[in-house]
PDB file of C-alpha atoms in Angstrom:
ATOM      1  CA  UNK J  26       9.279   6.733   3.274  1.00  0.00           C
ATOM      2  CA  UNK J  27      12.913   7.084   3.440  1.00  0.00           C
ATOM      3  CA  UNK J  28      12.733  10.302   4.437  1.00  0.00           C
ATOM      4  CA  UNK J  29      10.512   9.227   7.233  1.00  0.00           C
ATOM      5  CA  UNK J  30      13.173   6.763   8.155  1.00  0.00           C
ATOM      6  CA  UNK J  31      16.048   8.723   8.390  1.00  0.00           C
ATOM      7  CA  UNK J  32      13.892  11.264  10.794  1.00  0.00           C
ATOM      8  CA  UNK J  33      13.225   8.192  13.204  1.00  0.00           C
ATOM      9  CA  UNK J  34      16.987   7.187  12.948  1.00  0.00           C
ATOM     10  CA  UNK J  35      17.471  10.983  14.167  1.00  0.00           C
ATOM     11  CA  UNK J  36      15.237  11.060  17.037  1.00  0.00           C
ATOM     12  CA  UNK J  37      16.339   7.239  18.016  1.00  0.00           C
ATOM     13  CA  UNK J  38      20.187   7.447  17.785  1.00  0.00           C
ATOM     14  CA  UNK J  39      21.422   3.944  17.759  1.00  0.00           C
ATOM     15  CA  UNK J  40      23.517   4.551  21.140  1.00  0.00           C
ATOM     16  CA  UNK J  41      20.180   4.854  22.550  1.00  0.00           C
ATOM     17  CA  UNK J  42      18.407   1.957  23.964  1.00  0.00           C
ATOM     18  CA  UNK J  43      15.419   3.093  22.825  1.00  0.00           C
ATOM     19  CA  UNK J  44      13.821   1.081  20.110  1.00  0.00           C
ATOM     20  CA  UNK J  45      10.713   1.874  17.837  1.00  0.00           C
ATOM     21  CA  UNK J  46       8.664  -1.090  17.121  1.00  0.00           C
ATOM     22  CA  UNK J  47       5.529  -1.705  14.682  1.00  0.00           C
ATOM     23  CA  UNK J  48       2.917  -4.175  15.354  1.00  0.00           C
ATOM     24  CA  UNK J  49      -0.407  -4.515  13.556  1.00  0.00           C
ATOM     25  CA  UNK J  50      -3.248  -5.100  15.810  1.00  0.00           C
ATOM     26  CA  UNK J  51      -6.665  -6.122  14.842  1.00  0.00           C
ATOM     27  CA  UNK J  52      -8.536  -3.030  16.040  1.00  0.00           C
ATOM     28  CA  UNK J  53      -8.066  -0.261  18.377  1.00  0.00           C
ATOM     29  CA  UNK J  54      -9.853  -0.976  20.994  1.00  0.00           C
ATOM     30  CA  UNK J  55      -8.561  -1.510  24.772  1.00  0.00           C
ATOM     31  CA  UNK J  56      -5.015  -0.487  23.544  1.00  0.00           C
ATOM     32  CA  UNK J  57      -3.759   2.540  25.157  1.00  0.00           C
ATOM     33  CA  UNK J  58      -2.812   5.288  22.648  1.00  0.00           C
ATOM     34  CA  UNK J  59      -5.201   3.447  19.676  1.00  0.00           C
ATOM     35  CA  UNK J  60      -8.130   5.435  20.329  1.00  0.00           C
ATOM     36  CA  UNK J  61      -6.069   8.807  19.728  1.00  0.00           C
ATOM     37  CA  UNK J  62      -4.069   7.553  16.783  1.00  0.00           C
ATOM     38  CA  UNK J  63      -7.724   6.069  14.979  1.00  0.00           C
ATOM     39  CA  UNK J  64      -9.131   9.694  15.508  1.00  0.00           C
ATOM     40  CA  UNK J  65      -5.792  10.993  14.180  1.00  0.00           C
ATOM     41  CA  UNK J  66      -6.021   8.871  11.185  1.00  0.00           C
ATOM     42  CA  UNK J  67      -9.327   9.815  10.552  1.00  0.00           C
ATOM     43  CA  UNK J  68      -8.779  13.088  10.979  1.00  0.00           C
ATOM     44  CA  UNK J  69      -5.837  12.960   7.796  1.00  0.00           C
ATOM     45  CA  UNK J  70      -8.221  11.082   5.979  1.00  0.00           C
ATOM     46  CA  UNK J  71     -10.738  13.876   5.603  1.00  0.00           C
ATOM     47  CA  UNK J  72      -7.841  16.192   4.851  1.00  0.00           C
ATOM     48  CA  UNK J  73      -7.226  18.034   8.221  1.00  0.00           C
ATOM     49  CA  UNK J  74      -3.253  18.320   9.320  1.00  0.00           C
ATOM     50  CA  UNK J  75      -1.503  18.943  11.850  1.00  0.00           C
ATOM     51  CA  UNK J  76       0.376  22.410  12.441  1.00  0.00           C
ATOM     52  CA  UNK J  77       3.286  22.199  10.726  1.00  0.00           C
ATOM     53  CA  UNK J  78       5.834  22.983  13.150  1.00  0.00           C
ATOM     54  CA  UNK J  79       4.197  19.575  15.019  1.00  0.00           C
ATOM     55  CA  UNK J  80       5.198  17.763  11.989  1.00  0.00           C
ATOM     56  CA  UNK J  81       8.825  16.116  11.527  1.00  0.00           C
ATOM     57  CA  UNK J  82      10.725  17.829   8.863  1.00  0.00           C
ATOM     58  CA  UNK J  83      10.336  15.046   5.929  1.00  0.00           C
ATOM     59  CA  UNK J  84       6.303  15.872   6.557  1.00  0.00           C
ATOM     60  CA  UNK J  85       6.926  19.519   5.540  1.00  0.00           C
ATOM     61  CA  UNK J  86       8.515  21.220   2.466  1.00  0.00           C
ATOM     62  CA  UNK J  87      11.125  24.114   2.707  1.00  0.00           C
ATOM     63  CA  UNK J  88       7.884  26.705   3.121  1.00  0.00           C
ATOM     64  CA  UNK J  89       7.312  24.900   6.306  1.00  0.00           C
ATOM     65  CA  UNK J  90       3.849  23.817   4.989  1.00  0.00           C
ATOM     66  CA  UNK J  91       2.865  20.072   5.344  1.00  0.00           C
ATOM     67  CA  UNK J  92       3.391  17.941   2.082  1.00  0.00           C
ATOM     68  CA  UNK J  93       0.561  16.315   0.565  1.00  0.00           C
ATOM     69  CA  UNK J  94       1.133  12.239   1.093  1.00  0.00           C
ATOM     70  CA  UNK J  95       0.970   9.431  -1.790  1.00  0.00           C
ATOM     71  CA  UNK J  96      -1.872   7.825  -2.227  1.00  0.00           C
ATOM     72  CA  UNK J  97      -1.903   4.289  -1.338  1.00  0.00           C
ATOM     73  CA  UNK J  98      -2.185   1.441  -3.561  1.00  0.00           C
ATOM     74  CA  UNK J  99      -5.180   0.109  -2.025  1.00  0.00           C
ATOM     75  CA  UNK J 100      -7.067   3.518  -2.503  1.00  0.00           C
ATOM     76  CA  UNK J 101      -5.931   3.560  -6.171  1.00  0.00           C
ATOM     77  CA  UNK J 102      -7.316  -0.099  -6.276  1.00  0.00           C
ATOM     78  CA  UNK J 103     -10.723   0.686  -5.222  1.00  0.00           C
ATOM     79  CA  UNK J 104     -11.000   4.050  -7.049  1.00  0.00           C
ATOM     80  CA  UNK J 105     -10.005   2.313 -10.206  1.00  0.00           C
ATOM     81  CA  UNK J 106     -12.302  -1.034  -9.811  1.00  0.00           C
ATOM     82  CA  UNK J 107     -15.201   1.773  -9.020  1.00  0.00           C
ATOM     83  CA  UNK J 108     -14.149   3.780 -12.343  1.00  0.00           C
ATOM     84  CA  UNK J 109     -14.480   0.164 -14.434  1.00  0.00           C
ATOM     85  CA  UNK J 110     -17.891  -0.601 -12.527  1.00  0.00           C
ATOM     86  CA  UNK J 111     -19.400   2.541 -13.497  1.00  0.00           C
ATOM     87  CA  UNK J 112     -17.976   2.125 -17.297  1.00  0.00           C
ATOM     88  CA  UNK J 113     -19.696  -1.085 -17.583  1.00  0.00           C
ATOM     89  CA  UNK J 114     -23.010   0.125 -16.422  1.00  0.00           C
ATOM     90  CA  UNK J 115     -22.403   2.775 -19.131  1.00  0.00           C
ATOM     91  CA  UNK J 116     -21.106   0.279 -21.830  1.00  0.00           C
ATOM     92  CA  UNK J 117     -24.542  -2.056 -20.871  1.00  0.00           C
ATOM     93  CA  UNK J 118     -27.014   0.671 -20.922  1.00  0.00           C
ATOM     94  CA  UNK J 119     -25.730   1.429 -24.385  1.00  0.00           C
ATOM     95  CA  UNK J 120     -25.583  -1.985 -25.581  1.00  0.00           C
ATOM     96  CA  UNK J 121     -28.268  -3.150 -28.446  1.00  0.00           C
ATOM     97  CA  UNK J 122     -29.136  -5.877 -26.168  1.00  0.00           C
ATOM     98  CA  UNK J 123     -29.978  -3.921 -23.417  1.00  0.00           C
ATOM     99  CA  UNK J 124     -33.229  -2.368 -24.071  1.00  0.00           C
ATOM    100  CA  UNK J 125     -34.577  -6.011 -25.625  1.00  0.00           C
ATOM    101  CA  UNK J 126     -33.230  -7.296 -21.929  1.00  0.00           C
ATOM    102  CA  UNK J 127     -35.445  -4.722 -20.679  1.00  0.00           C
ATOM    103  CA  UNK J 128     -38.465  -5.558 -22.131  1.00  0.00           C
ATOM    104  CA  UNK J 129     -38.352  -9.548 -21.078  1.00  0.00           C
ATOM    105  CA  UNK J 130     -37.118  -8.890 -17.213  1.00  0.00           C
ATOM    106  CA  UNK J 131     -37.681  -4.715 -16.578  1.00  0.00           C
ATOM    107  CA  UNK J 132     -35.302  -5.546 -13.107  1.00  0.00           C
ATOM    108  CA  UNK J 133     -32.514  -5.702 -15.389  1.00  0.00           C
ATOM    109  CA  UNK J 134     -29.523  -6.063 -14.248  1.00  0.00           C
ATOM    110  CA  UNK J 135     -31.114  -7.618 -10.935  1.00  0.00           C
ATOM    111  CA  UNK J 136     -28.713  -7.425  -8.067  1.00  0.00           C
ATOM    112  CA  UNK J 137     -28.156 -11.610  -8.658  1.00  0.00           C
ATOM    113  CA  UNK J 138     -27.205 -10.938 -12.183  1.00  0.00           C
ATOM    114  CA  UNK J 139     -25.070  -8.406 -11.172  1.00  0.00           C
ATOM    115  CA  UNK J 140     -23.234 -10.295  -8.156  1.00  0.00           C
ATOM    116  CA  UNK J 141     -22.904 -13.049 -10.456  1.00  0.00           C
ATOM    117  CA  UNK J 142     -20.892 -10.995 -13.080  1.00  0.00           C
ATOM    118  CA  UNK J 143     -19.265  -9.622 -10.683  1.00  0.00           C
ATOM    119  CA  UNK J 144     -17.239 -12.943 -10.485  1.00  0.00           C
ATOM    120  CA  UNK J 145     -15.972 -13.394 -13.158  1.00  0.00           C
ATOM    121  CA  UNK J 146     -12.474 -12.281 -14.221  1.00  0.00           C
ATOM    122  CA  UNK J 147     -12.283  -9.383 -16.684  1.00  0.00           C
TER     123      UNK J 147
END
């Protein structure tokens, strides 16, 4: 990120009265320049990039090929909770219990049961 940074400090000399600002908006519709940067961002999420001499120089590596970005936290969040979800399906289907559970209610784990367990903290 800092090298990001320092490549907007270089294109924005402070001398400049130019100024880069960041807002968050809701979605983006009706906002001109939103529609291109959602199809760029879905573009990078499926993997495509952009030609490297289009990217700024902390995007690429000395090769001139683009770097690979981190992964964000909220990706590693949801790959991880999906990882423990399928463990405990695993754990449960091997679980003494399980197969007696079976027998009494065959929709075992129902969808309830499962939303219901869901809550609770681990």
């Amino acid at each position: 990120m800092d090298k990001f940074h320092n490549d907007l400090r270089t294109l924005l000399p402070q001398e400049n009265d130019r100024k880069l600002i960041v807002h968050w908006s809701v979605g983006h519709i009706g906002i001109p320049g939103n529609e291109q940067a959602d199809e760029q961002a879905k573009k990078a999420a499926r993997g495509e990039t952009s030609a490297a001499h289009l990217l700024l120089s902390s995007l690429r590596s000395s090769s001139n090929t683009p770097l690979s970005l981190p992964i964000s936290k909220s990706a590693i969040k949801q790959s991880f909770h999906a990882l423990i979800k399928e463990e405990a399906k695993t754990m449960q289907k091997n679980s003494p219990c399980y197969t007696r559970f079976k027998e009494i209610n065959p929709s075992f784990p129902s969808n309830r049961f499962t939303k219901l367990a869901d809550e609770y903290p681990r």
